[in-house]
Coordinates of C-alpha atoms in Angstrom, one line a residue:
X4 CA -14.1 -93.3 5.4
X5 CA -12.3 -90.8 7.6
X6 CA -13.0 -87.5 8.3
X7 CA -13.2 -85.0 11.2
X8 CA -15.6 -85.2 13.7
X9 CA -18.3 -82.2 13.5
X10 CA -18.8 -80.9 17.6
X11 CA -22.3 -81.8 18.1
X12 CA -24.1 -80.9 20.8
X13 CA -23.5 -78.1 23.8
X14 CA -19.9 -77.5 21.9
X15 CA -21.5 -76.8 19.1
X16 CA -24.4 -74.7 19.8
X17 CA -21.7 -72.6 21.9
X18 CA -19.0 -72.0 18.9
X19 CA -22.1 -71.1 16.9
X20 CA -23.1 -68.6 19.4
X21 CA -19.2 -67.2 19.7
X22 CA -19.4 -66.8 16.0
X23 CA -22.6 -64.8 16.1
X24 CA -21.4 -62.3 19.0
X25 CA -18.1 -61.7 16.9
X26 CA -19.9 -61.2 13.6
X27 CA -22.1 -58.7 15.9
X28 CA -19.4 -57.5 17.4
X29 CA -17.2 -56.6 14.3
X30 CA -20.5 -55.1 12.7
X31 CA -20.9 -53.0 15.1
X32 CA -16.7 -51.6 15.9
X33 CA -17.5 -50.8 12.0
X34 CA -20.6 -48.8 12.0
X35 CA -19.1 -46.6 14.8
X36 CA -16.0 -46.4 13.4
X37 CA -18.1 -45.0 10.4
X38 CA -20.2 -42.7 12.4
X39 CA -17.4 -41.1 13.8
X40 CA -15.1 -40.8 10.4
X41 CA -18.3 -38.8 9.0
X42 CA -21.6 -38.6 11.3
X43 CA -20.4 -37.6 14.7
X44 CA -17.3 -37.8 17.6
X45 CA -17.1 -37.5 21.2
X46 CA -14.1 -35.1 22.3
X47 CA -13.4 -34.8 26.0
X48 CA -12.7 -31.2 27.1
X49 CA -8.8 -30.6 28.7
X50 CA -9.3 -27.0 29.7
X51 CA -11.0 -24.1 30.8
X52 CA -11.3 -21.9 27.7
X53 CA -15.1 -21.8 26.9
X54 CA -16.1 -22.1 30.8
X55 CA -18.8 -21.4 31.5
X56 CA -20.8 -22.9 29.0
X57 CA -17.9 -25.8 29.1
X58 CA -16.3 -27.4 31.7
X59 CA -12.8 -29.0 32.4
X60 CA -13.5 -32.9 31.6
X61 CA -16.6 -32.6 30.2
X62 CA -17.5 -34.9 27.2
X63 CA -19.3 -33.4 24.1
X64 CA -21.1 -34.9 20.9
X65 CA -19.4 -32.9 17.7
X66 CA -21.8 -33.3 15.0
X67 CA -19.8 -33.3 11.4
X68 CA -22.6 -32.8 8.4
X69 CA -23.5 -29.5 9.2
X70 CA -22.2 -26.3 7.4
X71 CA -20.8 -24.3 10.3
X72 CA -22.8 -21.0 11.4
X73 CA -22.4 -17.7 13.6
X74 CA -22.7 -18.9 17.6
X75 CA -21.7 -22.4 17.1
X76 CA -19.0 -24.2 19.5
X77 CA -17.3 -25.6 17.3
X78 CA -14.2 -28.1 17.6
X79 CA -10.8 -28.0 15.2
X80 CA -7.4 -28.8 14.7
X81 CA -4.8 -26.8 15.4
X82 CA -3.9 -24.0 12.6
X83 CA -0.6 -24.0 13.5
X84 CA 0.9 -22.6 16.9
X85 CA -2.1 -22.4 18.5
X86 CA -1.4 -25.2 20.8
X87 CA 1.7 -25.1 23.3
X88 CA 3.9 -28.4 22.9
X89 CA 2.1 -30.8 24.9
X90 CA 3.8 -33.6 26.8
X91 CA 0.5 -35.4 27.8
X92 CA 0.0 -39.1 28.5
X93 CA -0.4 -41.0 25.1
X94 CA -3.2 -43.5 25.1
X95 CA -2.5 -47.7 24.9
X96 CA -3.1 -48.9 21.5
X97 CA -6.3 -50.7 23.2
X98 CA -7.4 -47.0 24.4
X99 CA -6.4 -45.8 20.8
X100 CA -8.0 -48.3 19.0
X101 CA -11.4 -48.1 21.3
X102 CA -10.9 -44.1 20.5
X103 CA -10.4 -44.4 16.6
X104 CA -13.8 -46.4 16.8
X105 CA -15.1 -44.2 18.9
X106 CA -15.8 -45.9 21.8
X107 CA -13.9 -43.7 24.1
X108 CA -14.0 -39.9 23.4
X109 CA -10.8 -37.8 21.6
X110 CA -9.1 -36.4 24.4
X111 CA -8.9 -33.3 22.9
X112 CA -5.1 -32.1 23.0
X113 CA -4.2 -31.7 19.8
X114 CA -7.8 -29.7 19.0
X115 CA -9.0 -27.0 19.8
X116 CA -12.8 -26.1 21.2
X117 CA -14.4 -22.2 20.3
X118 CA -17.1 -20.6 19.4
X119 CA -17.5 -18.9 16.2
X120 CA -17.9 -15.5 15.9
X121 CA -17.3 -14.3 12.1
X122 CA -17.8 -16.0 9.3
X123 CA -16.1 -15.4 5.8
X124 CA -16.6 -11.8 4.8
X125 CA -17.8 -10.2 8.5
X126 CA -16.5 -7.6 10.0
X127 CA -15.5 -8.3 14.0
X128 CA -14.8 -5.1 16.0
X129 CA -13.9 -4.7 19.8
X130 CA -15.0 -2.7 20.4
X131 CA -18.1 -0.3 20.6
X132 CA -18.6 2.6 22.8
X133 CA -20.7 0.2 25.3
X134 CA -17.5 -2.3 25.4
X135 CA -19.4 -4.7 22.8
X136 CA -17.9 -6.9 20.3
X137 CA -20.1 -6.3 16.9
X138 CA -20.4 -8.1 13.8
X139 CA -21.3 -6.5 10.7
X140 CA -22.1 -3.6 13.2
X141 CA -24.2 -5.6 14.9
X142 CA -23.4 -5.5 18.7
X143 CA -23.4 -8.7 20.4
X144 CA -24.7 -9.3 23.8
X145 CA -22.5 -12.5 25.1
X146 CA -23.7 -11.9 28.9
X147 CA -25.9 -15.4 28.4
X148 CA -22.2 -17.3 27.8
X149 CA -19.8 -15.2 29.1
X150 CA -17.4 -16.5 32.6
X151 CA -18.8 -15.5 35.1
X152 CA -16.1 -15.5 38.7
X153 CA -17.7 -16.9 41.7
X154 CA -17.8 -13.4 42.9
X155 CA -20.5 -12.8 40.4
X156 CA -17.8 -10.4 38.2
X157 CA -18.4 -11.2 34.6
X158 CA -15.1 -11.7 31.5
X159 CA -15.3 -8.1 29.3
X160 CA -16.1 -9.6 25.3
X161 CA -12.2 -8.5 25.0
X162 CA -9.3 -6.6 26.7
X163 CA -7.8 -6.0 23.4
X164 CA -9.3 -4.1 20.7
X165 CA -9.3 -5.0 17.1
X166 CA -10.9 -4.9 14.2
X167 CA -10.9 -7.8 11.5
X168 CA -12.7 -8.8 8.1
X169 CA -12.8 -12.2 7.6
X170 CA -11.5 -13.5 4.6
X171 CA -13.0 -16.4 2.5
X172 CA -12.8 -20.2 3.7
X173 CA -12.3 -19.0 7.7
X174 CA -13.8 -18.2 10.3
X175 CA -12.7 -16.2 13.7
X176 CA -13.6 -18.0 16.8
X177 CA -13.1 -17.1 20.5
X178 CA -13.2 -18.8 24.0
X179 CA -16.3 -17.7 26.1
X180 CA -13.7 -17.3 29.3
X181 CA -12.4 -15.0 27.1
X182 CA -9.5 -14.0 30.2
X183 CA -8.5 -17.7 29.6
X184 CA -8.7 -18.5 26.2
X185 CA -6.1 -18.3 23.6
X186 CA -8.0 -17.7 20.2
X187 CA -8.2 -15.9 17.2
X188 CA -7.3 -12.3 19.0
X189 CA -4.1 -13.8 20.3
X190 CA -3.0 -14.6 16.8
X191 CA -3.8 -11.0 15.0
X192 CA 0.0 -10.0 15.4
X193 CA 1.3 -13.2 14.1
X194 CA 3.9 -12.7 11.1
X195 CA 4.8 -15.9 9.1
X196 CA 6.9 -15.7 5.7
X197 CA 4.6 -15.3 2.8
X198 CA 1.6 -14.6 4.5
X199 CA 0.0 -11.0 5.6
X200 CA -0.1 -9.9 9.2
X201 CA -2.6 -11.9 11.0
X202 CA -3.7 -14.3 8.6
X203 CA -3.2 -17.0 11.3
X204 CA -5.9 -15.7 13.9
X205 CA -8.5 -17.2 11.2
X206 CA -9.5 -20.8 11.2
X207 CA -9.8 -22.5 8.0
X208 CA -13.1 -23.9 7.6
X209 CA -11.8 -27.4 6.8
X210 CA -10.1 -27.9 10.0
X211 CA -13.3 -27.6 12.2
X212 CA -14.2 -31.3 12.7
X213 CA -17.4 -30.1 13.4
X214 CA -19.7 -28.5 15.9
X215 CA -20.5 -29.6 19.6
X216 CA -24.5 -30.1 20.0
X217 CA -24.5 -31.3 23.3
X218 CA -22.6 -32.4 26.9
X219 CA -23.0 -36.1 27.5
X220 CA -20.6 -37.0 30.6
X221 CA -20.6 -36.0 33.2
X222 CA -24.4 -36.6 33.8
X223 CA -24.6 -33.3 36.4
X224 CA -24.0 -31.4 33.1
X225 CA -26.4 -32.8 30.6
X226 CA -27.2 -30.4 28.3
X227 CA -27.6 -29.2 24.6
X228 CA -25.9 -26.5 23.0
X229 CA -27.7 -23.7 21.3
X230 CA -27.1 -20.6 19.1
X231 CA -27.3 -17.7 21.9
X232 CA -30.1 -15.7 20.6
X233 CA -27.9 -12.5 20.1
X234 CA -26.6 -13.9 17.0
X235 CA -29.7 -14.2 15.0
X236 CA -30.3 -10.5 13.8
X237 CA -26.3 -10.5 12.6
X238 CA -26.7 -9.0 9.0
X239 CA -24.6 -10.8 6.2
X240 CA -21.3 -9.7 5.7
X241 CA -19.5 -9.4 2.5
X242 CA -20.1 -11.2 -0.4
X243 CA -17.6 -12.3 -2.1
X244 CA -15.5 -12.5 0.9
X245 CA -12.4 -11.3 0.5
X246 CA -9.4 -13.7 -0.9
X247 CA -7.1 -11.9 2.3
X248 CA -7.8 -10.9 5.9
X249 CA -8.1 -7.3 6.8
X250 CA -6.2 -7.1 10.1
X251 CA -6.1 -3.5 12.5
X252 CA -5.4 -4.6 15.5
X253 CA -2.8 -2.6 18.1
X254 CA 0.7 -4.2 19.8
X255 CA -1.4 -5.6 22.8
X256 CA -3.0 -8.3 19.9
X257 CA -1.1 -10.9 22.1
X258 CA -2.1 -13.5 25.0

């Protein structure tokens, strides 16, 4: 009777052992693959926007369950012409396949990386007598986050005044180098056809990807991020938020 001849021996314990790795292998491409479609992603940081509290090149952990809240760095796509066109270095599809499993972190260049500041229905004003930024009248101190130069001279909460209700489904965000960040003042002037003044400085809610909870790479800057502790006695703003933005906001509404 003929037949094949089974590999017996050290072949055979080895091709057993190859098929075990792989099966671990693929098992575990999928579960991250998984965690990052719905769980968590890493996102590398390409510039300088929310220095200090982020660095050029660091890598973050975004956390995706969570509803998003007042104080939170939070990562999103692009609303629309937020982003100048880029002509970056596209990954290999080994680095994009080892990214889209999440292996190696997003690089970042076609999202964004803020920090929220109003949430549906709040009223964000630059600002007070004292040159703060308040919510719901509520003056923020930002001193704890806020770029600081070497020379010790701290970013102002805003060189150009505004005030904004936020309307339903959005949220206004803003770099914490705020003399290097393009965000949602730079946006407040913005006219597009069928939509009112402005209405592009807010992010909508399902573009964040979620919020950064803590710097992983490089290990010098191991750290968690936290809620700065002015945000906590914020009142509520308006419920229902409104369907529209409420945009006043003066010619200089431009970065």
């Amino acid at each position: 009777m003929s037949g094949r001849t089974r590999p017996r021996g050290p072949l055979r314990w080895l091709l057993t052992f190859v098929k075990e790795i792989a099966v671990v292998v693929v098992g575990a491409l999928i579960v991250s693959a998984v965690v990052r479609a719905f769980v968590g992603q890493a996102f590398e940081i390409p510039s300088g926007s929310m220095e200090r509290t982020l660095g050029i090149g660091d890598r973050v952990v975004v956390e995706k369950l969570s509803d998003v809240k007042r104080g939170e760095v939070v990562v999103f796509a692009d609303p629309g012409g937020w982003l100048p066109p880029t002509t970056h270095h596209e990954r290999g599809p080994v680095g994009r396949a080892l990214e889209f499993v999440g292996l190696l972190p997003d690089t970042g260049t076609d999202h964004l990386t803020k920090r929220i500041i109003g949430l549906p229905g709040d009223q964000v004003v630059c600002c007070d007598s004292r040159g703060r930024i308040t919510v719901n009248e509520h003056p923020l101190n930002e001193d704890a986050y806020l770029y600081a130069a070497p020379d010790g001279r701290q970013d102002r909460p805003s060189d150009i005044r505004f005030s904004v209700v936020v309307p339903a489904g959005r949220v206004f965000v803003l770099g914490d180098h705020r003399s290097n960040s393009r965000d949602s003042r730079c946006h407040l002037d913005d006219r597009r056809p069928g939509q009112p003044r402005g209405d592009n400085a807010f992010v909508p809610i399902n573009l964040v990807v979620g919020r950064a909870v803590a710097i992983y790479w490089p290990l010098s800057h191991l750290d968690t991020l936290k809620i700065p502790s002015t945000f906590a006695d914020v009142p509520a703003g308006q419920t229902p938020a409104p369907s529209r933005a409420s945009v006043q906001a003066g010619p200089d509404a431009d970065c």
